[in-house]
PDB file of C-alpha atoms in Angstrom:
ATOM      1  CA  UNK A   1      14.314   2.137  18.927  1.00 72.00           C
ATOM      2  CA  UNK A   2      13.489  -1.517  19.729  1.00 82.00           C
ATOM      3  CA  UNK A   3      13.665  -1.887  23.559  1.00 91.00           C
ATOM      4  CA  UNK A   4      13.439  -5.674  23.371  1.00 94.00           C
ATOM      5  CA  UNK A   5      15.285  -7.545  20.802  1.00 95.00           C
ATOM      6  CA  UNK A   6      15.448 -11.298  19.856  1.00 96.00           C
ATOM      7  CA  UNK A   7      18.318 -11.339  17.339  1.00 92.00           C
ATOM      8  CA  UNK A   8      17.643 -14.994  16.133  1.00 95.00           C
ATOM      9  CA  UNK A   9      14.546 -15.211  14.045  1.00 94.00           C
ATOM     10  CA  UNK A  10      14.853 -19.046  14.173  1.00 96.00           C
ATOM     11  CA  UNK A  11      16.369 -21.940  15.872  1.00 97.00           C
ATOM     12  CA  UNK A  12      16.422 -25.545  15.170  1.00 98.00           C
ATOM     13  CA  UNK A  13      17.300 -28.244  17.640  1.00 98.00           C
ATOM     14  CA  UNK A  14      17.167 -32.156  17.879  1.00 98.00           C
ATOM     15  CA  UNK A  15      14.810 -33.685  20.122  1.00 98.00           C
ATOM     16  CA  UNK A  16      16.212 -34.510  23.522  1.00 97.00           C
ATOM     17  CA  UNK A  17      18.827 -31.577  23.142  1.00 98.00           C
ATOM     18  CA  UNK A  18      18.776 -28.186  24.951  1.00 98.00           C
ATOM     19  CA  UNK A  19      17.166 -25.344  23.280  1.00 98.00           C
ATOM     20  CA  UNK A  20      18.368 -21.761  24.223  1.00 98.00           C
ATOM     21  CA  UNK A  21      16.614 -18.810  23.096  1.00 98.00           C
ATOM     22  CA  UNK A  22      18.013 -15.223  23.682  1.00 98.00           C
ATOM     23  CA  UNK A  23      16.807 -11.793  24.464  1.00 97.00           C
ATOM     24  CA  UNK A  24      18.466  -8.414  24.860  1.00 97.00           C
ATOM     25  CA  UNK A  25      16.786  -5.237  26.277  1.00 96.00           C
ATOM     26  CA  UNK A  26      17.768  -1.661  26.746  1.00 94.00           C
ATOM     27  CA  UNK A  27      15.489  -0.229  29.417  1.00 89.00           C
ATOM     28  CA  UNK A  28      16.883  -0.890  33.016  1.00 88.00           C
ATOM     29  CA  UNK A  29      13.340   0.080  34.297  1.00 88.00           C
ATOM     30  CA  UNK A  30      11.864  -3.143  33.309  1.00 92.00           C
ATOM     31  CA  UNK A  31      11.106  -5.163  36.395  1.00 90.00           C
ATOM     32  CA  UNK A  32       9.587  -8.272  35.222  1.00 93.00           C
ATOM     33  CA  UNK A  33      10.558 -10.417  32.072  1.00 96.00           C
ATOM     34  CA  UNK A  34       8.380 -12.846  30.477  1.00 96.00           C
ATOM     35  CA  UNK A  35       8.407 -15.551  27.880  1.00 97.00           C
ATOM     36  CA  UNK A  36       5.400 -16.408  25.813  1.00 97.00           C
ATOM     37  CA  UNK A  37       4.730 -19.274  23.275  1.00 97.00           C
ATOM     38  CA  UNK A  38       2.658 -19.008  20.318  1.00 95.00           C
ATOM     39  CA  UNK A  39       1.332 -21.752  18.000  1.00 95.00           C
ATOM     40  CA  UNK A  40       0.074 -21.001  14.529  1.00 90.00           C
ATOM     41  CA  UNK A  41      -3.551 -19.626  14.412  1.00 88.00           C
ATOM     42  CA  UNK A  42      -3.584 -19.176  18.305  1.00 92.00           C
ATOM     43  CA  UNK A  43      -2.684 -16.350  20.699  1.00 94.00           C
ATOM     44  CA  UNK A  44       0.424 -16.297  22.598  1.00 96.00           C
ATOM     45  CA  UNK A  45       0.296 -18.038  25.892  1.00 96.00           C
ATOM     46  CA  UNK A  46       2.295 -17.300  28.988  1.00 94.00           C
ATOM     47  CA  UNK A  47       5.224 -19.691  29.746  1.00 96.00           C
ATOM     48  CA  UNK A  48       7.594 -18.453  32.425  1.00 96.00           C
ATOM     49  CA  UNK A  49       8.527 -15.121  34.120  1.00 94.00           C
ATOM     50  CA  UNK A  50      11.396 -13.766  36.164  1.00 95.00           C
ATOM     51  CA  UNK A  51      11.589 -10.822  38.573  1.00 94.00           C
ATOM     52  CA  UNK A  52      14.382  -8.337  37.919  1.00 94.00           C
ATOM     53  CA  UNK A  53      15.617  -8.965  41.426  1.00 94.00           C
ATOM     54  CA  UNK A  54      16.248 -12.750  40.718  1.00 95.00           C
ATOM     55  CA  UNK A  55      18.718 -14.380  38.123  1.00 96.00           C
ATOM     56  CA  UNK A  56      17.160 -17.676  37.577  1.00 97.00           C
ATOM     57  CA  UNK A  57      13.590 -19.200  37.491  1.00 97.00           C
ATOM     58  CA  UNK A  58      12.990 -22.769  36.793  1.00 97.00           C
ATOM     59  CA  UNK A  59       9.715 -24.444  36.012  1.00 96.00           C
ATOM     60  CA  UNK A  60      10.137 -28.167  34.919  1.00 97.00           C
ATOM     61  CA  UNK A  61      11.914 -28.308  31.489  1.00 98.00           C
ATOM     62  CA  UNK A  62      11.943 -24.399  31.396  1.00 98.00           C
ATOM     63  CA  UNK A  63      14.518 -22.348  32.819  1.00 98.00           C
ATOM     64  CA  UNK A  64      14.944 -18.551  32.396  1.00 98.00           C
ATOM     65  CA  UNK A  65      18.166 -16.708  33.288  1.00 98.00           C
ATOM     66  CA  UNK A  66      18.488 -12.966  33.777  1.00 97.00           C
ATOM     67  CA  UNK A  67      21.708 -11.127  33.451  1.00 96.00           C
ATOM     68  CA  UNK A  68      21.108  -7.512  34.460  1.00 95.00           C
ATOM     69  CA  UNK A  69      24.406  -6.262  33.935  1.00 95.00           C
ATOM     70  CA  UNK A  70      24.466  -7.254  30.300  1.00 96.00           C
ATOM     71  CA  UNK A  71      20.584  -6.641  30.043  1.00 96.00           C
ATOM     72  CA  UNK A  72      20.136 -10.133  28.683  1.00 97.00           C
ATOM     73  CA  UNK A  73      17.923 -12.956  29.287  1.00 97.00           C
ATOM     74  CA  UNK A  74      17.623 -16.515  28.004  1.00 98.00           C
ATOM     75  CA  UNK A  75      15.083 -19.381  28.066  1.00 98.00           C
ATOM     76  CA  UNK A  76      16.462 -22.939  28.291  1.00 98.00           C
ATOM     77  CA  UNK A  77      14.467 -25.909  27.340  1.00 98.00           C
ATOM     78  CA  UNK A  78      15.766 -29.245  28.188  1.00 97.00           C
ATOM     79  CA  UNK A  79      15.080 -31.800  26.988  1.00 98.00           C
ATOM     80  CA  UNK A  80      13.446 -30.259  23.952  1.00 98.00           C
ATOM     81  CA  UNK A  81      10.517 -31.991  22.565  1.00 98.00           C
ATOM     82  CA  UNK A  82       8.709 -31.742  19.053  1.00 97.00           C
ATOM     83  CA  UNK A  83       5.579 -30.080  20.866  1.00 97.00           C
ATOM     84  CA  UNK A  84       7.894 -27.345  21.973  1.00 98.00           C
ATOM     85  CA  UNK A  85       8.052 -26.311  18.133  1.00 98.00           C
ATOM     86  CA  UNK A  86       6.539 -22.851  18.150  1.00 97.00           C
ATOM     87  CA  UNK A  87       7.302 -19.019  18.170  1.00 96.00           C
ATOM     88  CA  UNK A  88       8.610 -17.773  21.352  1.00 98.00           C
ATOM     89  CA  UNK A  89       8.446 -14.239  22.484  1.00 97.00           C
ATOM     90  CA  UNK A  90      10.228 -12.407  25.013  1.00 97.00           C
ATOM     91  CA  UNK A  91       8.604  -9.532  26.904  1.00 95.00           C
ATOM     92  CA  UNK A  92       9.646  -6.907  29.397  1.00 94.00           C
ATOM     93  CA  UNK A  93       7.172  -5.302  31.761  1.00 91.00           C
ATOM     94  CA  UNK A  94       7.507  -1.722  32.915  1.00 87.00           C
ATOM     95  CA  UNK A  95       5.463  -0.943  36.109  1.00 81.00           C
ATOM     96  CA  UNK A  96       5.497   2.761  35.197  1.00 81.00           C
ATOM     97  CA  UNK A  97       3.818   2.146  31.857  1.00 83.00           C
ATOM     98  CA  UNK A  98       1.826  -0.661  33.087  1.00 82.00           C
ATOM     99  CA  UNK A  99       2.496  -2.569  29.850  1.00 86.00           C
ATOM    100  CA  UNK A 100       4.988  -5.141  28.268  1.00 89.00           C
ATOM    101  CA  UNK A 101       7.156  -4.759  25.448  1.00 92.00           C
ATOM    102  CA  UNK A 102       7.543  -7.588  23.129  1.00 93.00           C
ATOM    103  CA  UNK A 103      10.442  -8.819  20.970  1.00 94.00           C
ATOM    104  CA  UNK A 104       9.842  -9.950  17.427  1.00 93.00           C
ATOM    105  CA  UNK A 105       9.933 -13.775  18.435  1.00 95.00           C
ATOM    106  CA  UNK A 106      12.003 -16.678  17.733  1.00 97.00           C
ATOM    107  CA  UNK A 107      10.730 -19.662  15.718  1.00 97.00           C
ATOM    108  CA  UNK A 108      11.826 -22.738  17.440  1.00 98.00           C
ATOM    109  CA  UNK A 109      11.833 -26.176  15.553  1.00 98.00           C
ATOM    110  CA  UNK A 110      12.479 -29.345  17.473  1.00 98.00           C
ATOM    111  CA  UNK A 111      13.148 -32.262  15.044  1.00 97.00           C
ATOM    112  CA  UNK A 112      12.240 -35.751  15.920  1.00 94.00           C
TER     113      UNK A 112
ATOM    114  CA  UNK B   1     -13.354 -20.278  33.309  1.00 56.00           C
ATOM    115  CA  UNK B   2     -13.517 -18.638  29.948  1.00 82.00           C
ATOM    116  CA  UNK B   3     -10.647 -17.133  28.398  1.00 93.00           C
ATOM    117  CA  UNK B   4     -10.169 -13.969  26.236  1.00 96.00           C
ATOM    118  CA  UNK B   5     -12.619 -14.181  23.173  1.00 96.00           C
ATOM    119  CA  UNK B   6     -12.367 -12.301  20.010  1.00 97.00           C
ATOM    120  CA  UNK B   7     -14.776 -11.813  17.041  1.00 97.00           C
ATOM    121  CA  UNK B   8     -14.824 -12.365  14.220  1.00 97.00           C
ATOM    122  CA  UNK B   9     -11.925 -14.986  13.751  1.00 96.00           C
ATOM    123  CA  UNK B  10     -11.443 -13.735  10.255  1.00 97.00           C
ATOM    124  CA  UNK B  11     -12.490 -10.751   8.289  1.00 97.00           C
ATOM    125  CA  UNK B  12     -12.126  -9.814   4.725  1.00 98.00           C
ATOM    126  CA  UNK B  13     -12.766  -6.420   3.627  1.00 97.00           C
ATOM    127  CA  UNK B  14     -12.392  -4.130   0.658  1.00 97.00           C
ATOM    128  CA  UNK B  15      -9.930  -1.273   0.893  1.00 97.00           C
ATOM    129  CA  UNK B  16     -11.789   1.873   1.957  1.00 97.00           C
ATOM    130  CA  UNK B  17     -14.339   0.146   4.252  1.00 98.00           C
ATOM    131  CA  UNK B  18     -14.481   0.401   7.973  1.00 98.00           C
ATOM    132  CA  UNK B  19     -14.192  -2.644  10.172  1.00 98.00           C
ATOM    133  CA  UNK B  20     -14.797  -3.322  13.963  1.00 98.00           C
ATOM    134  CA  UNK B  21     -13.125  -6.013  15.792  1.00 98.00           C
ATOM    135  CA  UNK B  22     -14.312  -7.187  19.153  1.00 97.00           C
ATOM    136  CA  UNK B  23     -12.624  -8.485  22.442  1.00 97.00           C
ATOM    137  CA  UNK B  24     -14.278  -9.990  25.404  1.00 96.00           C
ATOM    138  CA  UNK B  25     -11.597  -9.949  28.146  1.00 95.00           C
ATOM    139  CA  UNK B  26     -11.444 -12.466  31.231  1.00 94.00           C
ATOM    140  CA  UNK B  27     -14.074 -11.474  33.670  1.00 91.00           C
ATOM    141  CA  UNK B  28     -12.570  -9.279  36.391  1.00 89.00           C
ATOM    142  CA  UNK B  29      -9.495  -8.228  34.495  1.00 91.00           C
ATOM    143  CA  UNK B  30      -8.881  -4.574  34.566  1.00 90.00           C
ATOM    144  CA  UNK B  31      -6.401  -4.161  32.020  1.00 92.00           C
ATOM    145  CA  UNK B  32      -6.854  -4.723  28.180  1.00 94.00           C
ATOM    146  CA  UNK B  33      -4.425  -4.635  25.397  1.00 95.00           C
ATOM    147  CA  UNK B  34      -4.609  -4.563  21.668  1.00 96.00           C
ATOM    148  CA  UNK B  35      -1.680  -5.795  19.449  1.00 95.00           C
ATOM    149  CA  UNK B  36      -1.178  -6.515  16.058  1.00 95.00           C
ATOM    150  CA  UNK B  37       0.973  -8.984  14.325  1.00 93.00           C
ATOM    151  CA  UNK B  38       1.711  -8.459  10.417  1.00 91.00           C
ATOM    152  CA  UNK B  39       3.191 -11.477   8.584  1.00 85.00           C
ATOM    153  CA  UNK B  40       6.362 -12.407   9.633  1.00 79.00           C
ATOM    154  CA  UNK B  41       6.620  -9.731  12.356  1.00 84.00           C
ATOM    155  CA  UNK B  42       6.393  -9.376  15.929  1.00 86.00           C
ATOM    156  CA  UNK B  43       3.809  -8.127  18.360  1.00 91.00           C
ATOM    157  CA  UNK B  44       3.165  -4.489  17.580  1.00 92.00           C
ATOM    158  CA  UNK B  45       1.401  -2.705  20.757  1.00 92.00           C
ATOM    159  CA  UNK B  46      -1.705  -0.585  19.603  1.00 95.00           C
ATOM    160  CA  UNK B  47      -3.500   0.632  22.677  1.00 94.00           C
ATOM    161  CA  UNK B  48      -3.821  -0.230  26.536  1.00 92.00           C
ATOM    162  CA  UNK B  49      -6.863   0.220  28.802  1.00 92.00           C
ATOM    163  CA  UNK B  50      -6.571   0.134  32.433  1.00 89.00           C
ATOM    164  CA  UNK B  51      -9.628   0.403  34.707  1.00 83.00           C
ATOM    165  CA  UNK B  52     -11.211   3.831  34.395  1.00 80.00           C
ATOM    166  CA  UNK B  53      -7.865   5.610  33.540  1.00 85.00           C
ATOM    167  CA  UNK B  54      -7.450   7.323  30.146  1.00 87.00           C
ATOM    168  CA  UNK B  55      -6.157   4.737  27.542  1.00 89.00           C
ATOM    169  CA  UNK B  56      -2.522   4.633  26.293  1.00 91.00           C
ATOM    170  CA  UNK B  57      -3.086   5.191  22.703  1.00 91.00           C
ATOM    171  CA  UNK B  58       0.714   5.611  21.908  1.00 90.00           C
ATOM    172  CA  UNK B  59       0.744   2.595  19.625  1.00 92.00           C
ATOM    173  CA  UNK B  60      -1.995   3.591  17.239  1.00 94.00           C
ATOM    174  CA  UNK B  61      -0.408   3.858  13.676  1.00 94.00           C
ATOM    175  CA  UNK B  62      -2.853   6.469  12.605  1.00 94.00           C
ATOM    176  CA  UNK B  63      -5.879   8.303  13.382  1.00 95.00           C
ATOM    177  CA  UNK B  64      -7.873   5.801  11.207  1.00 97.00           C
ATOM    178  CA  UNK B  65      -7.520   3.555  14.225  1.00 97.00           C
ATOM    179  CA  UNK B  66      -9.580   3.936  17.471  1.00 96.00           C
ATOM    180  CA  UNK B  67     -10.627   1.638  20.318  1.00 95.00           C
ATOM    181  CA  UNK B  68     -13.125   1.850  23.098  1.00 94.00           C
ATOM    182  CA  UNK B  69     -13.866  -0.073  26.150  1.00 93.00           C
ATOM    183  CA  UNK B  70     -17.540   0.027  27.394  1.00 83.00           C
ATOM    184  CA  UNK B  71     -18.201  -0.624  31.104  1.00 80.00           C
ATOM    185  CA  UNK B  72     -14.769  -1.655  31.805  1.00 77.00           C
ATOM    186  CA  UNK B  73     -15.166  -5.104  30.008  1.00 89.00           C
ATOM    187  CA  UNK B  74     -15.790  -5.415  26.130  1.00 94.00           C
ATOM    188  CA  UNK B  75     -13.485  -3.609  23.712  1.00 96.00           C
ATOM    189  CA  UNK B  76     -13.973  -2.522  20.293  1.00 97.00           C
ATOM    190  CA  UNK B  77     -11.155  -1.746  17.766  1.00 97.00           C
ATOM    191  CA  UNK B  78     -12.285   0.158  14.815  1.00 97.00           C
ATOM    192  CA  UNK B  79     -10.325   0.863  11.622  1.00 98.00           C
ATOM    193  CA  UNK B  80     -11.737   3.253   9.343  1.00 98.00           C
ATOM    194  CA  UNK B  81     -10.957   3.548   5.668  1.00 98.00           C
ATOM    195  CA  UNK B  82      -8.982   0.316   5.791  1.00 98.00           C
ATOM    196  CA  UNK B  83      -5.789   0.017   3.465  1.00 97.00           C
ATOM    197  CA  UNK B  84      -3.914  -3.153   2.367  1.00 96.00           C
ATOM    198  CA  UNK B  85      -1.171  -2.503   5.086  1.00 95.00           C
ATOM    199  CA  UNK B  86      -3.788  -2.936   7.814  1.00 97.00           C
ATOM    200  CA  UNK B  87      -3.854  -6.689   6.872  1.00 97.00           C
ATOM    201  CA  UNK B  88      -2.630  -8.444  10.123  1.00 97.00           C
ATOM    202  CA  UNK B  89      -3.823 -10.611  12.871  1.00 96.00           C
ATOM    203  CA  UNK B  90      -5.183  -8.285  15.617  1.00 98.00           C
ATOM    204  CA  UNK B  91      -4.629  -9.686  19.224  1.00 97.00           C
ATOM    205  CA  UNK B  92      -6.402  -8.768  22.349  1.00 97.00           C
ATOM    206  CA  UNK B  93      -5.085  -9.463  25.791  1.00 96.00           C
ATOM    207  CA  UNK B  94      -6.122  -8.916  29.405  1.00 94.00           C
ATOM    208  CA  UNK B  95      -4.514  -8.990  32.665  1.00 92.00           C
ATOM    209  CA  UNK B  96      -5.569  -8.697  36.237  1.00 88.00           C
ATOM    210  CA  UNK B  97      -4.517  -6.189  38.691  1.00 77.00           C
ATOM    211  CA  UNK B  98      -2.129  -6.628  41.613  1.00 71.00           C
ATOM    212  CA  UNK B  99       0.854  -8.882  41.903  1.00 66.00           C
ATOM    213  CA  UNK B 100       0.525 -10.925  38.817  1.00 74.00           C
ATOM    214  CA  UNK B 101      -0.554  -7.846  36.572  1.00 78.00           C
ATOM    215  CA  UNK B 102       2.426  -8.354  34.120  1.00 85.00           C
ATOM    216  CA  UNK B 103       0.921 -11.790  32.950  1.00 91.00           C
ATOM    217  CA  UNK B 104      -1.247 -11.223  29.949  1.00 93.00           C
ATOM    218  CA  UNK B 105      -3.811 -13.593  28.632  1.00 94.00           C
ATOM    219  CA  UNK B 106      -4.302 -13.505  24.807  1.00 96.00           C
ATOM    220  CA  UNK B 107      -7.435 -14.253  22.679  1.00 97.00           C
ATOM    221  CA  UNK B 108      -7.049 -16.251  19.589  1.00 96.00           C
ATOM    222  CA  UNK B 109      -6.885 -13.228  17.458  1.00 97.00           C
ATOM    223  CA  UNK B 110      -8.797 -11.804  14.201  1.00 97.00           C
ATOM    224  CA  UNK B 111      -7.253 -12.183  11.207  1.00 97.00           C
ATOM    225  CA  UNK B 112      -7.974  -9.165   8.864  1.00 98.00           C
ATOM    226  CA  UNK B 113      -7.363  -9.112   5.219  1.00 97.00           C
ATOM    227  CA  UNK B 114      -7.910  -6.131   3.312  1.00 97.00           C
ATOM    228  CA  UNK B 115      -8.213  -6.671  -0.465  1.00 96.00           C
TER     229      UNK B 115
END
């Protein structure tokens, strides 16, 4: 039973447009949600997080939205740039377990 | 400061051999995690160390896999009698304690190929 799901394996957008990456979760005990970005041959790097008590967190071009009732979060990138092309992992942190559960990732391609 | 380092970066081994993968976490980080990523797959949790507590081994796929963390710092992941399905990128991550404990810092990974 996968507790964190990213249903879109890939997404392609034009440079300058908005990229929206989605993530669904099942465990209501998660209290932090994170997005990581991964380039080929590198480890994932932390991008942005949101606490379960908030519904939005913004950092420059990146905004994460959390809908707790729907158990859904999304990452918005605007404007998208070719350098944003990477695999994006959604993760949910459980304080009881002390660890994060990751989704399978979405490969974003931003076309010039 | 130095990030998480892993060695070797690449390892090719014959089926049936044992391998050891090493992780040096960020200095002062109390938590250390091992994951693996098979081709085209997501991050699969393997094992988690937190301070002096007993490790969470719930993700280890079989008893051929084991890990230890010496002195609360360096960790070694050992795979015995490797199989072709063990081929993957093995990623190590560490995190601090306290308020930002949910943010993990990943190493570059070790690409393991079992022939």
